[in-house]
GROMACS .gro file of C-alpha atoms in nm:
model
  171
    1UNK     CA    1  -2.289   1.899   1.270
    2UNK     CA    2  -2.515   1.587   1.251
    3UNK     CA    3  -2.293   1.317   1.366
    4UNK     CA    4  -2.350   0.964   1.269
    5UNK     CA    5  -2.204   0.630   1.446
    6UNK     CA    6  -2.076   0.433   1.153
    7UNK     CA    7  -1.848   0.096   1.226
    8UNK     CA    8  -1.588  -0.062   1.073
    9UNK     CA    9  -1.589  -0.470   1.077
   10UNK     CA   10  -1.402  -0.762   0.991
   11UNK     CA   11  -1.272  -1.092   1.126
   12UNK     CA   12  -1.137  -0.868   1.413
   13UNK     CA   13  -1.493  -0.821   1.552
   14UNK     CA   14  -1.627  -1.160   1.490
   15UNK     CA   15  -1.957  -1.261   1.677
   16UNK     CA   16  -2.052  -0.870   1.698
   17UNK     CA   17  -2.358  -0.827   1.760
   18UNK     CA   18  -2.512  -0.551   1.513
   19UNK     CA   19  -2.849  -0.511   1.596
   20UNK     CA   20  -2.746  -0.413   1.939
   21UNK     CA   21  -2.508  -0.153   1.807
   22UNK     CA   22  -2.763   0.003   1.626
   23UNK     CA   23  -3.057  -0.081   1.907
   24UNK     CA   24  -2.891   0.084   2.183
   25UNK     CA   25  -2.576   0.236   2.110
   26UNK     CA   26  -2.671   0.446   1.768
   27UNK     CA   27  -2.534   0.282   1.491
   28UNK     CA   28  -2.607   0.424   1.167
   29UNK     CA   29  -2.437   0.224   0.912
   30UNK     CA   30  -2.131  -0.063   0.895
   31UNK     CA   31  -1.855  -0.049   0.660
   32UNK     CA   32  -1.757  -0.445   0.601
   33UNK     CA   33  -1.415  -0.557   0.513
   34UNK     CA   34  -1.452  -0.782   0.232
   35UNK     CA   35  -1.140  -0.905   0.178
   36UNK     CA   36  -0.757  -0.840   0.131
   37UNK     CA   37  -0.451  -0.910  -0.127
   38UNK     CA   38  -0.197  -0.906   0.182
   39UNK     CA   39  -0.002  -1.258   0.074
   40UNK     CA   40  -0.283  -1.320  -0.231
   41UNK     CA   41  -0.623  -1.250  -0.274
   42UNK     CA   42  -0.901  -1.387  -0.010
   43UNK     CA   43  -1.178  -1.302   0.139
   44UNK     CA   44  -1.226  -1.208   0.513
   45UNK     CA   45  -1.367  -1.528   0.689
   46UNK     CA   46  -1.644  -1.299   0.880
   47UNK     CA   47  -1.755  -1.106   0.514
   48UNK     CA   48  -2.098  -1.301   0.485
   49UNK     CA   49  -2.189  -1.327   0.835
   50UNK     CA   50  -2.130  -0.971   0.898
   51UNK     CA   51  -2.271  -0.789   0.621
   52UNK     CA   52  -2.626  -1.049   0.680
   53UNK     CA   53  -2.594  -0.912   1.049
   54UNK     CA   54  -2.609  -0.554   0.893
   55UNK     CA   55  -2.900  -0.645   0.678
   56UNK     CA   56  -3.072  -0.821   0.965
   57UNK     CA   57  -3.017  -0.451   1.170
   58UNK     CA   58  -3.111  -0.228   0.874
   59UNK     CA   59  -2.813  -0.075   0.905
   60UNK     CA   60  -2.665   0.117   0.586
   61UNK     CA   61  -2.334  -0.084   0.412
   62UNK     CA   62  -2.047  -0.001   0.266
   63UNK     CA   63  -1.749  -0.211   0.165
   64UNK     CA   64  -1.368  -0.206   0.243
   65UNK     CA   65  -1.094  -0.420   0.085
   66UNK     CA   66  -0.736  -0.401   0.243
   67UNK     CA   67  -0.495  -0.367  -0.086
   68UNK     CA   68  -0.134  -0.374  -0.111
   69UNK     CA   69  -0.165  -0.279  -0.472
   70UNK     CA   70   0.155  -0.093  -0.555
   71UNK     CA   71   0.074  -0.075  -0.979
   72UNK     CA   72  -0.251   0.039  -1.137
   73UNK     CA   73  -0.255  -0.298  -1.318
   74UNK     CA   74  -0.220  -0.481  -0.927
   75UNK     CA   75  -0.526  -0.219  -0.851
   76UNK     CA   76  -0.717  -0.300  -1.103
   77UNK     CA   77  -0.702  -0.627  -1.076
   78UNK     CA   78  -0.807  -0.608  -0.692
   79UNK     CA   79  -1.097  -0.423  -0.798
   80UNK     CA   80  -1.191  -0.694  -1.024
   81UNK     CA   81  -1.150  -0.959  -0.716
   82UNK     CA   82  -1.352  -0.728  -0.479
   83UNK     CA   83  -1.621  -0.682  -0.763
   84UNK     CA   84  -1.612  -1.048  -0.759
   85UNK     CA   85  -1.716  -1.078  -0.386
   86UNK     CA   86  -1.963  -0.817  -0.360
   87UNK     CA   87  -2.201  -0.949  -0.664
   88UNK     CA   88  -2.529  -0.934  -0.569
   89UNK     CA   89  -2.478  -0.733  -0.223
   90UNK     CA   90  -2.733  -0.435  -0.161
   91UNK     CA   91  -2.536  -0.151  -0.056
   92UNK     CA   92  -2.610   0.213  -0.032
   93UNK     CA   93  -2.225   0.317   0.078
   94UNK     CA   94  -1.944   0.354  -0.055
   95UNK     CA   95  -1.693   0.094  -0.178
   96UNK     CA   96  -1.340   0.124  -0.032
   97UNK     CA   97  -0.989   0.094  -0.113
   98UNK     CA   98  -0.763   0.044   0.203
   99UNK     CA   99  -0.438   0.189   0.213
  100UNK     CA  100  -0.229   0.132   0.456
  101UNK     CA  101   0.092  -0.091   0.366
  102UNK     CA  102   0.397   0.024   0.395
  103UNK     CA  103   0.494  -0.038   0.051
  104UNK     CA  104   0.227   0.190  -0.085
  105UNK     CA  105   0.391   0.481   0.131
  106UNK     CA  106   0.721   0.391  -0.055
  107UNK     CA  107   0.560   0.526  -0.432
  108UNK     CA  108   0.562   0.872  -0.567
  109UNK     CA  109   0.278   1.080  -0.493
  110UNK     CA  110   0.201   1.050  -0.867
  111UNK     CA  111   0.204   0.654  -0.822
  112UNK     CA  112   0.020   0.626  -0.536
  113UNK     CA  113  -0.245   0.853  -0.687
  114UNK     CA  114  -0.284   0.695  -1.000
  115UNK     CA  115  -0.289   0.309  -0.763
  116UNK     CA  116  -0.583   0.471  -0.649
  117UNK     CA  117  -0.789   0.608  -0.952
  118UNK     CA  118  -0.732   0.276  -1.123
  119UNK     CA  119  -0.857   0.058  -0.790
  120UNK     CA  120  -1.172   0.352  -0.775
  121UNK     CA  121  -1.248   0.425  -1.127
  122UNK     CA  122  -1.285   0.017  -1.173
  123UNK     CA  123  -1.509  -0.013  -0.942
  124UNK     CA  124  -1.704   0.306  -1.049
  125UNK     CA  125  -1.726   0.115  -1.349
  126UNK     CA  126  -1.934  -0.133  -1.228
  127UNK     CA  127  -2.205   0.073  -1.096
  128UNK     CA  128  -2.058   0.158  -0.732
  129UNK     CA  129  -1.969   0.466  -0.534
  130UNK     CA  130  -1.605   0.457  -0.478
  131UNK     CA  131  -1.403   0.571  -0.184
  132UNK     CA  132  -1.040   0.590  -0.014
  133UNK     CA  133  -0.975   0.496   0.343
  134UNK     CA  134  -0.589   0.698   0.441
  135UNK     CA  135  -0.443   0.844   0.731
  136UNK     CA  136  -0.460   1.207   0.770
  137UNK     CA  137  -0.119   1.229   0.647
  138UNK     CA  138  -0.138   1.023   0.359
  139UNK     CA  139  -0.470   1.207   0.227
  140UNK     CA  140  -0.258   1.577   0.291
  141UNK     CA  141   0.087   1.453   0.181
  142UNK     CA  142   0.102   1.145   0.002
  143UNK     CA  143  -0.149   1.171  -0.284
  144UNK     CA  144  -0.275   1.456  -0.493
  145UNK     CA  145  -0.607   1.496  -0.299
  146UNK     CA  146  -0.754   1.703  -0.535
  147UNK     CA  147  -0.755   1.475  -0.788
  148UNK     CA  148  -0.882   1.210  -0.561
  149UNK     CA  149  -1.209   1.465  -0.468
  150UNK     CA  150  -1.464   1.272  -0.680
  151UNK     CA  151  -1.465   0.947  -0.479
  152UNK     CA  152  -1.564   0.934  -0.120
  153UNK     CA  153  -1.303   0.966   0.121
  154UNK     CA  154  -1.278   0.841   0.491
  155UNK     CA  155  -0.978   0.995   0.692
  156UNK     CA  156  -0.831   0.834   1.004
  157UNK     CA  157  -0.728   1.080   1.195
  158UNK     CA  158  -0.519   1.024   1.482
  159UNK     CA  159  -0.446   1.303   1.689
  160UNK     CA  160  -0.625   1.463   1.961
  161UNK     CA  161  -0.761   1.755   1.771
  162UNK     CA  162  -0.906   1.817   1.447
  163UNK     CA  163  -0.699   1.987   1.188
  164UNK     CA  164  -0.755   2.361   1.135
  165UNK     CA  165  -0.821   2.500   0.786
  166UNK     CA  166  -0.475   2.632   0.758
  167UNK     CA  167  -0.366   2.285   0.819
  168UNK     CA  168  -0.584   2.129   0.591
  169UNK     CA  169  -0.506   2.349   0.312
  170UNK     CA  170  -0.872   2.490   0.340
  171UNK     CA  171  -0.979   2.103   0.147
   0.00000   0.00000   0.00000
């Protein structure tokens, strides 16, 4: 398997220093956090400084956005803000939907799901690769993965082994 170092960024990391990530440590590519809706809508204070770092290093870019989105009308309507901030940014990764919030793990798996497709299929709309960010758990029992399949998908996985295919479900 050709294994790539890819990093996740936001306010969290501010005054990283890219180019030396990718210089001597092997970074491939940098997905940026570009905002959130936790509390209303903003933007993360390091967005613009981190994804001109990644353009500076060449790195490849994708996009995150931290959504508490519990309706497909509150998902679309993140979508919309996140579209917002991203105008005009080069990318050649996906565009994410975070979900993490505890709120979101309260809905039916057919809520949840269809949170999701609205958040992804908006921003698919505008011309962008779309992609989920879940836990391991989430993506196997909180959603119906296989109608999630056409967006990009980025599992945390937090155990000390990999899952086998019988615990995957062979996906």
């Amino acid at each position: 398997m050709d294994r790539k170092l890819v990093l996740d960024v936001s306010v969290w990391d501010e005054g990283i220093d890219l180019a030396t990530w990718k210089s001597k440590r092997g970074a491939w590519a940098v997905i940026i956090k570009a905002g959130c809706n936790e509390g209303g809508r903003y933007t993360d204070r390091c967005f613009e400084e981190n994804y001109k770092k990644a353009v500076d290093a060449g790195l490849h870019r994708g996009i995150y956005y931290y959504t508490t989105s519990t309706t497909t009308a509150a998902a679309k309507a993140d979508a919309e803000h996140l579209l917002g901030l991203i105008k005009g940014k080069s990318l050649d990764m996906p565009v994410y939907m975070d979900v993490e919030d505890k709120r979101q793990y309260a809905l039916s798996k057919r809520t949840l799901t269809d949170v999701i497709k609205a958040f992804c299929d908006t921003i698919e709309a505008a011309g962008y690769k779309a992609g989920i960010y879940v836990n391991g758990n989430t993506w196997m029992n909180e959603v119906y993965h296989d109608e999630l399949y056409k967006y990009a998908d980025w599992i945390a996985w937090w155990r000390s082994s990999w899952p086998t295919e019988a615990e995957d479900g062979g996906t």
